[in-house]
CSV table of C-alpha atoms in Angstrom, one decimal:
chain,number,residue,atom,x,y,z
A,331,MET,CA,-47.2,-29.0,-1.5
A,332,ASN,CA,-45.8,-25.0,-2.3
A,333,GLN,CA,-42.2,-24.9,-2.7
A,334,THR,CA,-41.9,-23.2,0.2
A,335,PHE,CA,-43.9,-25.2,2.7
A,336,ARG,CA,-42.5,-28.5,1.2
A,337,SER,CA,-40.7,-29.6,4.4
A,338,LEU,CA,-44.2,-30.2,6.2
A,339,ARG,CA,-44.8,-33.2,4.1
A,340,HIS,CA,-42.4,-34.9,6.5
A,341,ARG,CA,-45.1,-36.3,9.8
A,342,ASP,CA,-42.4,-35.3,12.4
A,343,TYR,CA,-41.4,-31.9,11.3
A,344,ARG,CA,-45.2,-31.0,11.7
A,345,LEU,CA,-44.8,-32.2,14.8
A,346,TRP,CA,-41.9,-30.4,16.0
A,347,VAL,CA,-42.6,-27.3,14.2
A,348,SER,CA,-46.5,-27.2,15.5
A,349,GLY,CA,-45.0,-27.5,19.4
A,350,ALA,CA,-41.8,-24.7,18.5
A,351,VAL,CA,-44.3,-22.4,17.5
A,352,ILE,CA,-46.5,-22.1,20.7
A,353,SER,CA,-42.8,-22.5,22.8
A,354,ASN,CA,-41.6,-19.9,20.8
A,355,VAL,CA,-44.3,-17.4,21.2
A,356,GLY,CA,-43.6,-17.9,25.4
A,357,THR,CA,-40.3,-17.5,24.8
A,358,TRP,CA,-40.6,-14.1,23.1
A,359,MET,CA,-43.0,-13.3,25.7
A,360,GLN,CA,-40.5,-13.6,28.8
A,361,ARG,CA,-37.4,-11.9,27.0
A,362,VAL,CA,-39.7,-8.8,26.5
A,363,ALA,CA,-41.1,-9.5,30.2
A,364,GLN,CA,-37.6,-9.8,31.5
A,365,ASP,CA,-35.9,-7.0,29.8
A,366,TRP,CA,-38.6,-4.9,30.7
A,367,LEU,CA,-38.4,-6.2,34.6
A,368,VAL,CA,-34.8,-5.5,34.5
A,369,ILE,CA,-34.4,-1.9,33.0
A,370,GLN,CA,-37.9,-0.5,34.0
A,371,VAL,CA,-39.0,-2.4,37.1
A,372,LEU,CA,-35.7,-3.2,39.2
A,373,THR,CA,-33.4,-0.7,38.1
A,374,HIS,CA,-35.2,1.9,36.4
A,375,GLY,CA,-33.7,2.6,33.3
A,376,SER,CA,-30.1,1.3,33.6
A,377,GLY,CA,-29.2,-0.5,29.7
A,378,THR,CA,-26.2,-1.6,31.8
A,379,ALA,CA,-28.1,-4.0,34.2
A,380,GLY,CA,-30.2,-5.0,31.1
A,381,GLY,CA,-26.6,-5.7,28.8
A,382,ILE,CA,-25.5,-7.7,31.8
A,383,THR,CA,-28.4,-9.9,32.4
A,384,THR,CA,-28.1,-10.5,28.4
A,385,GLY,CA,-24.7,-11.4,29.1
A,386,LEU,CA,-25.6,-14.0,31.8
A,387,GLN,CA,-28.1,-15.5,29.7
A,388,PHE,CA,-25.8,-16.4,26.5
A,389,GLY,CA,-22.3,-16.5,28.4
A,390,PRO,CA,-23.0,-20.1,29.0
A,391,ILE,CA,-23.0,-20.8,25.4
A,392,LEU,CA,-19.4,-20.2,25.3
A,393,LEU,CA,-18.3,-21.9,28.3
A,394,LEU,CA,-20.4,-25.0,27.2
A,395,ALA,CA,-19.7,-25.1,23.5
A,396,PRO,CA,-17.6,-27.9,23.8
A,397,ILE,CA,-19.8,-30.0,25.9
A,398,ALA,CA,-22.8,-29.2,23.8
A,399,GLY,CA,-21.4,-30.0,20.4
A,400,THR,CA,-20.2,-33.6,21.5
A,401,ILE,CA,-23.5,-34.2,23.2
A,402,ALA,CA,-25.3,-33.3,19.9
A,403,ASP,CA,-23.2,-35.6,18.2
A,404,ARG,CA,-23.2,-38.4,20.4
A,405,PHE,CA,-26.4,-38.6,22.5
A,406,ASP,CA,-29.9,-39.2,21.4
A,407,GLN,CA,-31.2,-35.9,20.2
A,408,ARG,CA,-34.7,-36.0,20.6
A,409,ARG,CA,-34.7,-37.3,24.5
A,410,THR,CA,-31.6,-34.4,25.0
A,411,LEU,CA,-34.7,-32.0,24.0
A,412,MET,CA,-36.7,-32.9,25.9
A,413,ALA,CA,-34.7,-32.8,28.9
A,414,THR,CA,-33.3,-29.0,27.9
A,415,GLN,CA,-37.0,-28.1,27.4
A,416,ALA,CA,-38.2,-29.4,30.8
A,417,SER,CA,-35.5,-27.6,32.4
A,418,MET,CA,-36.3,-24.4,30.7
A,419,ALA,CA,-39.8,-24.7,31.8
A,420,VAL,CA,-39.1,-24.9,35.3
A,421,LEU,CA,-36.7,-22.0,35.4
A,422,GLY,CA,-39.7,-19.9,33.9
A,423,LEU,CA,-41.8,-21.0,36.5
A,424,LEU,CA,-39.6,-19.9,39.3
A,425,LEU,CA,-38.9,-16.4,37.9
A,426,GLY,CA,-42.6,-16.3,37.4
A,427,LEU,CA,-43.5,-17.3,41.2
A,428,ASP,CA,-40.5,-14.9,42.2
A,429,VAL,CA,-42.1,-11.9,40.4
A,430,VAL,CA,-45.7,-12.6,41.5
A,431,THR,CA,-44.9,-13.2,45.0
A,432,GLY,CA,-42.9,-9.9,45.3
A,433,HIS,CA,-39.9,-11.1,46.2
A,434,ALA,CA,-37.8,-10.5,42.9
A,435,GLN,CA,-34.4,-8.9,43.0
A,436,LEU,CA,-31.8,-8.0,40.3
A,437,TRP,CA,-29.6,-10.9,41.4
A,438,HIS,CA,-32.5,-13.0,41.4
A,439,VAL,CA,-32.9,-12.7,37.5
A,440,TYR,CA,-29.1,-12.6,36.9
A,441,VAL,CA,-28.7,-16.5,38.4
A,442,LEU,CA,-32.1,-17.9,36.5
A,443,ALA,CA,-30.4,-16.0,33.5
A,444,VAL,CA,-27.3,-18.1,33.9
A,445,LEU,CA,-29.2,-21.2,34.4
A,446,LEU,CA,-31.5,-20.7,31.3
A,447,GLY,CA,-28.2,-20.2,29.5
A,448,CYS,CA,-27.0,-23.3,30.4
A,449,ALA,CA,-30.0,-25.3,29.3
A,450,SER,CA,-30.2,-23.1,26.1
A,451,ALA,CA,-26.6,-23.7,25.7
A,452,ILE,CA,-27.0,-27.7,25.1
A,453,ASP,CA,-30.7,-26.9,23.5
A,454,GLY,CA,-29.3,-25.0,20.7
A,455,PRO,CA,-27.0,-27.2,18.7
A,456,VAL,CA,-29.4,-30.2,19.5
A,457,ARG,CA,-32.0,-28.2,18.3
A,458,GLN,CA,-30.2,-27.2,14.8
A,459,THR,CA,-29.2,-30.7,14.0
A,460,PHE,CA,-32.2,-32.4,15.1
A,461,VAL,CA,-34.0,-31.2,11.7
A,462,GLY,CA,-31.8,-33.2,9.9
A,463,GLN,CA,-33.4,-36.4,11.6
A,464,LEU,CA,-37.2,-35.2,10.4
A,465,VAL,CA,-36.4,-34.2,6.7
A,466,PRO,CA,-33.9,-35.4,3.7
A,467,ARG,CA,-30.8,-33.6,3.1
A,468,GLU,CA,-32.4,-31.6,0.2
A,469,ASP,CA,-35.0,-30.1,2.2
A,470,LEU,CA,-32.5,-28.9,5.2
A,471,PRO,CA,-32.3,-25.4,3.6
A,472,ASN,CA,-36.4,-25.5,3.0
A,473,ALA,CA,-36.5,-26.8,7.1
A,474,ILE,CA,-34.4,-24.3,8.2
A,475,GLY,CA,-35.8,-21.9,6.7
A,476,LEU,CA,-39.4,-22.6,8.1
A,477,ASN,CA,-37.8,-22.9,11.6
A,478,SER,CA,-36.8,-19.3,11.6
A,479,ALA,CA,-40.1,-18.3,10.1
A,480,SER,CA,-41.8,-20.3,13.1
A,481,PHE,CA,-39.2,-18.2,15.4
A,482,ASN,CA,-40.4,-15.4,13.8
A,483,SER,CA,-44.2,-15.6,13.5
A,484,ALA,CA,-44.2,-15.9,17.1
A,485,ARG,CA,-42.3,-13.0,17.2
A,486,LEU,CA,-45.3,-11.2,15.7
A,487,VAL,CA,-47.1,-12.1,18.7
A,488,GLY,CA,-44.9,-12.9,21.6
A,489,PRO,CA,-43.6,-8.9,22.2
A,490,ALA,CA,-47.2,-7.2,21.5
A,491,LEU,CA,-48.9,-9.9,23.8
A,492,ALA,CA,-46.3,-9.3,26.3
A,493,GLY,CA,-46.5,-5.4,26.3
A,494,VAL,CA,-50.3,-5.8,27.0
A,495,LEU,CA,-49.9,-7.9,29.6
A,496,ILE,CA,-47.4,-6.5,31.7
A,497,ALA,CA,-49.4,-3.0,31.2
A,498,TRP,CA,-52.3,-4.9,32.3
A,499,VAL,CA,-50.9,-7.4,35.1
A,500,GLY,CA,-47.1,-6.9,35.6
A,501,THR,CA,-44.5,-9.2,34.2
A,502,GLY,CA,-44.9,-12.1,36.6
A,503,PRO,CA,-47.8,-13.8,34.8
A,504,VAL,CA,-45.9,-13.5,31.6
A,505,PHE,CA,-43.4,-15.6,32.8
A,506,LEU,CA,-45.5,-18.2,34.3
A,507,ILE,CA,-47.2,-18.5,30.4
A,508,ASN,CA,-43.9,-19.3,29.0
A,509,ALA,CA,-43.3,-22.0,31.1
A,510,ALA,CA,-46.5,-23.0,30.5
A,511,SER,CA,-45.6,-23.2,26.6
A,512,PHE,CA,-43.3,-25.6,27.2
A,513,VAL,CA,-45.8,-28.3,27.5
A,514,ALA,CA,-46.3,-28.5,23.7
A,515,PRO,CA,-43.0,-29.2,22.6
A,516,LEU,CA,-42.5,-32.0,25.0
A,517,VAL,CA,-45.7,-33.4,24.0
A,518,MET,CA,-44.6,-33.2,20.7
A,519,LEU,CA,-41.4,-34.9,21.0
A,520,HIS,CA,-43.0,-37.9,23.3
A,521,ILE,CA,-44.9,-38.6,20.1
A,522,MET,CA,-43.0,-38.4,17.1
A,523,ARG,CA,-40.4,-41.2,16.0
A,524,PRO,CA,-38.1,-39.5,14.0
A,525,ALA,CA,-36.6,-41.8,10.8
A,526,GLN,CA,-33.0,-40.8,10.9
A,527,ARG,CA,-33.2,-40.0,7.2
A,528,GLU,CA,-29.0,-39.0,7.4
A,529,PRO,CA,-26.6,-41.8,8.3
A,530,ARG,CA,-25.0,-40.4,11.8
A,531,VAL,CA,-21.5,-41.6,12.7
A,532,LYS,CA,-21.1,-40.7,16.6
A,533,PRO,CA,-17.7,-39.4,17.5
A,534,ALA,CA,-15.6,-42.5,19.2
A,535,LYS,CA,-15.0,-42.1,22.9
A,536,GLY,CA,-11.5,-40.6,23.3
A,537,SER,CA,-11.5,-39.5,19.6
A,538,GLY,CA,-10.9,-35.7,21.0
A,539,GLY,CA,-14.4,-34.6,21.2
A,540,MET,CA,-14.5,-30.7,20.3
A,541,ARG,CA,-10.8,-30.6,19.4
A,542,GLU,CA,-11.5,-32.9,15.9
A,543,GLY,CA,-13.9,-29.6,15.7
A,544,LEU,CA,-11.7,-27.3,16.0
A,545,ALA,CA,-9.4,-28.9,13.4
A,546,TYR,CA,-12.0,-29.4,11.2
A,547,VAL,CA,-13.3,-25.8,10.8
A,548,ARG,CA,-9.2,-24.6,11.1
A,549,ALA,CA,-9.1,-26.4,7.7
A,550,ARG,CA,-11.8,-24.7,5.9
A,551,PRO,CA,-11.0,-21.2,5.6
A,552,ASP,CA,-15.0,-21.2,4.3
A,553,LEU,CA,-16.4,-21.9,7.1
A,554,LEU,CA,-14.1,-19.6,9.2
A,555,ALA,CA,-14.6,-16.6,7.2
A,556,ILE,CA,-18.6,-17.3,8.3
A,557,PHE,CA,-17.1,-17.5,11.9
A,558,VAL,CA,-15.7,-14.1,11.9
A,559,LEU,CA,-18.8,-12.8,9.9
A,560,VAL,CA,-21.2,-13.9,12.9
A,561,GLY,CA,-19.2,-13.5,15.6
A,562,VAL,CA,-18.9,-9.5,14.9
A,563,ILE,CA,-22.6,-9.3,14.0
A,564,GLY,CA,-23.6,-11.8,16.8
A,565,THR,CA,-21.5,-10.0,19.7
A,566,PHE,CA,-22.0,-6.1,18.6
A,567,GLY,CA,-25.4,-6.1,16.4
A,568,LEU,CA,-27.8,-8.7,17.2
A,569,ASN,CA,-29.3,-7.2,20.4
A,570,PHE,CA,-32.6,-6.5,19.4
A,571,GLN,CA,-34.5,-7.1,22.9
A,572,LEU,CA,-31.7,-4.6,24.6
A,573,THR,CA,-31.3,-1.8,21.7
A,574,SER,CA,-35.3,-1.8,21.2
A,575,ALA,CA,-35.9,-1.5,25.5
A,576,LEU,CA,-33.6,1.7,25.2
A,577,MET,CA,-34.8,3.5,22.0
A,578,THR,CA,-38.2,2.9,22.6
A,579,SER,CA,-38.5,3.7,26.5
A,580,VAL,CA,-35.7,6.2,26.9
A,581,LYS,CA,-35.1,8.3,23.4
A,582,PHE,CA,-39.0,8.2,22.5
A,583,GLY,CA,-40.6,7.4,25.5
A,584,THR,CA,-43.2,5.0,25.2
A,585,ASP,CA,-44.7,2.6,27.5
A,586,SER,CA,-44.6,-1.6,27.8
A,587,ALA,CA,-46.6,-1.8,24.7
A,588,GLY,CA,-44.7,0.8,22.3
A,589,PHE,CA,-41.9,-1.6,23.1
A,590,GLY,CA,-43.8,-4.8,22.1
A,591,LEU,CA,-45.2,-3.3,19.2
A,592,ALA,CA,-41.7,-2.4,17.9
A,593,GLY,CA,-41.0,-6.0,18.7
A,594,THR,CA,-43.8,-7.1,16.5
A,595,VAL,CA,-42.8,-4.5,13.0
A,596,LEU,CA,-39.0,-5.8,13.3
A,597,ALA,CA,-40.3,-9.6,13.3
A,598,VAL,CA,-42.7,-8.6,10.4
A,599,GLY,CA,-39.4,-8.5,8.1
A,600,SER,CA,-37.7,-11.2,10.3
A,601,LEU,CA,-40.6,-13.7,9.1
A,602,ALA,CA,-40.7,-12.2,5.1
A,603,GLY,CA,-36.6,-12.9,5.2
A,604,ALA,CA,-37.5,-16.4,6.5
A,605,LEU,CA,-40.2,-17.2,4.0
A,606,VAL,CA,-38.0,-15.7,1.3
A,607,ALA,CA,-35.1,-18.0,2.6
A,608,ALA,CA,-37.5,-21.4,2.8
A,609,ARG,CA,-37.8,-21.3,-1.1
A,610,ARG,CA,-34.2,-21.1,-1.6
A,611,GLU,CA,-32.6,-24.5,-2.7
A,612,ARG,CA,-29.1,-23.8,-1.5
A,613,PRO,CA,-27.6,-20.6,0.3
A,614,ARG,CA,-24.8,-18.8,-1.5
A,615,TYR,CA,-21.9,-16.7,-0.2
A,616,ARG,CA,-22.7,-13.7,-1.8
A,617,LEU,CA,-26.1,-13.9,0.1
A,618,VAL,CA,-24.6,-14.3,3.3
A,619,VAL,CA,-22.3,-11.3,2.8
A,620,GLY,CA,-25.2,-9.2,1.1
A,621,ALA,CA,-27.4,-9.3,3.7
A,622,ALA,CA,-24.5,-8.9,6.8
A,623,VAL,CA,-23.7,-5.1,5.1
A,624,ALA,CA,-27.4,-4.6,4.0
A,625,PHE,CA,-28.6,-4.8,8.2
A,626,GLY,CA,-25.5,-2.5,9.2
A,627,VAL,CA,-26.5,0.0,6.7
A,628,LEU,CA,-30.3,-0.2,7.6
A,629,ALA,CA,-29.7,-0.9,11.4
A,630,SER,CA,-27.4,2.9,11.4
A,631,VAL,CA,-30.4,4.4,9.5
A,632,ALA,CA,-32.9,2.7,12.3
A,633,ALA,CA,-30.6,4.2,15.1
A,634,LEU,CA,-30.9,7.7,13.6
A,635,MET,CA,-34.3,8.2,13.1
A,636,PRO,CA,-35.6,11.2,14.9
A,637,SER,CA,-39.3,9.8,15.7
A,638,TYR,CA,-41.0,6.3,16.7
A,639,ALA,CA,-43.2,6.1,14.1
A,640,LEU,CA,-39.9,6.5,11.4
A,641,TYR,CA,-38.2,4.0,13.8
A,642,LEU,CA,-40.9,1.7,13.2
A,643,VAL,CA,-40.9,2.2,9.5
A,644,VAL,CA,-37.3,1.0,9.3
A,645,LEU,CA,-37.6,-1.9,11.5
A,646,PRO,CA,-39.2,-4.1,9.2
A,647,PHE,CA,-35.7,-4.2,6.3
A,648,MET,CA,-33.6,-4.3,9.2
A,649,GLY,CA,-35.6,-7.5,10.8
A,650,LEU,CA,-35.6,-8.9,6.8
A,651,ALA,CA,-31.7,-8.2,6.6
A,652,SER,CA,-30.7,-9.9,9.7
A,653,LEU,CA,-33.2,-12.9,9.1
A,654,THR,CA,-31.7,-13.1,5.8
A,655,LEU,CA,-28.1,-13.5,7.2
A,656,MET,CA,-29.0,-15.8,10.0
A,657,THR,CA,-30.8,-18.5,7.8
A,658,ALA,CA,-28.1,-18.2,4.8
A,659,ALA,CA,-25.2,-18.1,7.0
A,660,ASN,CA,-27.1,-21.4,9.1
A,661,ALA,CA,-28.0,-23.2,6.0
A,662,THR,CA,-24.7,-22.5,4.4
A,663,VAL,CA,-22.7,-24.0,7.4
A,664,GLN,CA,-25.2,-27.1,7.8
A,665,MET,CA,-25.6,-27.9,4.4
A,666,SER,CA,-21.3,-27.9,4.0
A,667,THR,CA,-20.6,-29.9,6.7
A,668,GLU,CA,-19.8,-33.6,7.3
A,669,PRO,CA,-22.7,-35.0,9.0
A,670,ALA,CA,-20.1,-36.6,11.8
A,671,MET,CA,-18.6,-33.4,12.8
A,672,ARG,CA,-22.3,-31.0,12.4
A,673,GLY,CA,-23.1,-30.8,16.0
A,674,ARG,CA,-19.9,-30.0,17.2
A,675,VAL,CA,-19.6,-27.2,14.3
A,676,MET,CA,-22.8,-26.0,15.0
A,677,ALA,CA,-22.5,-25.5,18.8
A,678,MET,CA,-19.1,-23.1,17.7
A,679,TYR,CA,-21.3,-21.3,15.0
A,680,MET,CA,-23.8,-20.6,17.9
A,681,SER,CA,-21.3,-19.7,20.6
A,682,LEU,CA,-20.0,-17.0,17.9
A,683,MET,CA,-23.6,-16.0,16.8
A,684,GLN,CA,-25.4,-16.0,20.4
A,685,GLY,CA,-22.6,-16.2,23.0
A,686,GLY,CA,-20.5,-12.9,21.8
A,687,THR,CA,-23.5,-11.0,24.1
A,688,VAL,CA,-21.6,-11.8,27.0
A,689,VAL,CA,-19.0,-9.2,25.5
A,690,GLY,CA,-21.3,-7.4,23.6
A,691,GLY,CA,-24.5,-7.0,25.9
A,692,PRO,CA,-23.2,-5.2,28.6
A,693,PHE,CA,-21.1,-3.2,26.3
A,694,VAL,CA,-24.2,-2.2,24.2
A,695,GLY,CA,-25.6,-1.3,27.0
A,696,TRP,CA,-23.5,0.7,28.7
A,697,MET,CA,-22.9,2.4,25.5
A,698,GLY,CA,-26.5,3.5,25.3
A,699,THR,CA,-26.7,4.7,28.8
A,700,ARG,CA,-23.4,6.3,28.3
A,701,PHE,CA,-23.7,8.1,25.0
A,702,GLY,CA,-27.3,7.7,24.2
A,703,PRO,CA,-29.8,4.8,23.2
A,704,GLU,CA,-28.6,5.2,19.5
A,705,TRP,CA,-25.3,4.7,20.3
A,706,SER,CA,-26.4,1.1,21.5
A,707,ILE,CA,-27.4,0.4,17.7
A,708,LEU,CA,-24.6,2.2,15.9
A,709,VAL,CA,-22.0,0.3,17.6
A,710,GLY,CA,-22.7,-2.7,16.6
A,711,SER,CA,-24.2,-1.7,12.9
A,712,ILE,CA,-21.2,-0.1,11.7
A,713,PRO,CA,-18.7,-3.0,12.3
A,714,SER,CA,-21.7,-5.5,11.1
A,715,ALA,CA,-21.3,-3.1,7.6
A,716,VAL,CA,-17.4,-3.1,7.6
A,717,VAL,CA,-16.9,-6.5,8.6
A,718,GLY,CA,-19.3,-7.8,5.4
A,719,VAL,CA,-17.3,-5.8,3.0
A,720,LEU,CA,-13.8,-7.3,4.2
A,721,VAL,CA,-15.5,-11.0,4.2
A,722,GLY,CA,-17.1,-10.2,0.8
A,723,VAL,CA,-13.6,-9.0,-0.7
A,724,TYR,CA,-12.1,-12.2,0.8
A,725,PHE,CA,-14.8,-14.4,-1.4
A,726,LEU,CA,-14.1,-12.3,-4.1
A,727,ARG,CA,-10.4,-13.0,-4.1
A,728,ARG,CA,-10.9,-16.7,-3.4
A,729,ALA,CA,-13.1,-17.4,-6.1
A,730,ARG,CA,-10.5,-15.3,-8.4
A,731,VAL,CA,-13.3,-13.0,-9.8
A,732,ARG,CA,-13.9,-9.3,-9.4
A,733,VAL,CA,-16.7,-6.9,-9.4
A,734,THR,CA,-17.5,-5.1,-12.8
A,735,TYR,CA,-20.3,-2.6,-13.7
A,736,SER,CA,-21.6,-1.2,-16.8
A,737,TRP,CA,-24.3,0.9,-16.9
A,738,LYS,CA,-24.9,0.1,-20.7
A,739,GLU,CA,-25.3,-3.8,-20.3
A,740,SER,CA,-27.6,-5.2,-17.9
A,741,PRO,CA,-27.5,-6.9,-15.1
A,742,HIS,CA,-25.3,-3.8,-14.6
A,743,LEU,CA,-23.3,-5.3,-11.5
A,744,ARG,CA,-21.5,-8.5,-12.5
A,745,LEU,CA,-18.7,-11.2,-11.2
A,746,VAL,CA,-16.1,-11.8,-14.1
A,747,PRO,CA,-13.2,-14.1,-13.5
A,748,VAL,CA,-9.9,-12.4,-13.0
A,749,ARG,CA,-7.1,-12.9,-15.9
A,750,ASN,CA,-3.8,-14.7,-15.4
A,751,ASP,CA,-1.9,-11.7,-15.8
A,752,GLU,CA,-4.2,-9.3,-13.6
A,753,ARG,CA,-3.4,-12.0,-10.9
A,754,ASP,CA,0.3,-11.9,-11.6
A,755,ALA,CA,0.1,-8.1,-11.3
A,756,ALA,CA,-1.5,-8.2,-8.1
A,757,ALA,CA,1.1,-10.6,-6.5
A,758,ALA,CA,4.1,-8.6,-8.0
């Protein structure tokens, strides 16, 4: 089988991916519909309300991370996923019925966003570590990359389809379609029988649970550096649905179809990044850092584009950089973490990557409303580039190497060991 798709030779992983693609299409449709419902229907252009909704949806990830991580390490992951997927289906159904019957109010969306966030907070770490039961360790980076490819393949279809349906029948039916899409992963989870390919040591009762996870991360400076990086970028930079809604509807004056098209174009680059990531045998720290800096630069360029067409031109490259960052960071953390700690470590990782939007979402929305849509992107892109450079410098110093450039030799940019006399001089 092609190196890019080698994880698909495992039956249970094929089942997992096929179910995930269908539910991911529904998830992307709901994300677009929810932002459009809040910003354009219920508040008539309030980026702040959109940011609050995003923050409420991702806030539980911060609060429930200790519980979610322990659940991922201690309980049967397949059954846990069946429970969380069923819960998210019910919540999508309730929101759809609320809108279709004409009773939807902003506070209803807020409440359902919090409940959806609670289910997602448990689902996320379990979903991330569950892959280790479906493929052998040597295929784990490939499986992570294909998971991202699956998610972003759905992103190609979901936003565009949601945009068309919103313009045609409104947001309510979109939420109902999302609820129905969860049937696919539930069926696939029911018929699969994970082989437990990697030994799984459950934490003993009373062993400290998440406290052990925190101690483990504190003792790993390399993980701390990645956590700082994804925390900053996740909080202020990865608010694509909100920033795109503001840019397309407020700055460029497009309708829901234009909003959906922007999401699809962004997903083209994200899908390319996921497929490239799937070919890598093992991620490297320099890839994480380079992708973070590239994302910051490209997002800044996108924010400053004077027209909708030029904005669309930059989006695929921004998607490529962001997806490369997320898959490389995810795989690096999972591959370098002991199996017994992986659920708790991934819970912390995801709380930083996604939970930061509790603060970042409302702040980004307020900045876009107060100073203009482009600032909803710049407030995240500039810190992303800066923290990427700082973390890169840290890794260079930790590896005791320095960067040199020579136009006479190829490759022109090189990493060379720092001599002892240089280290002594720096210390002095």
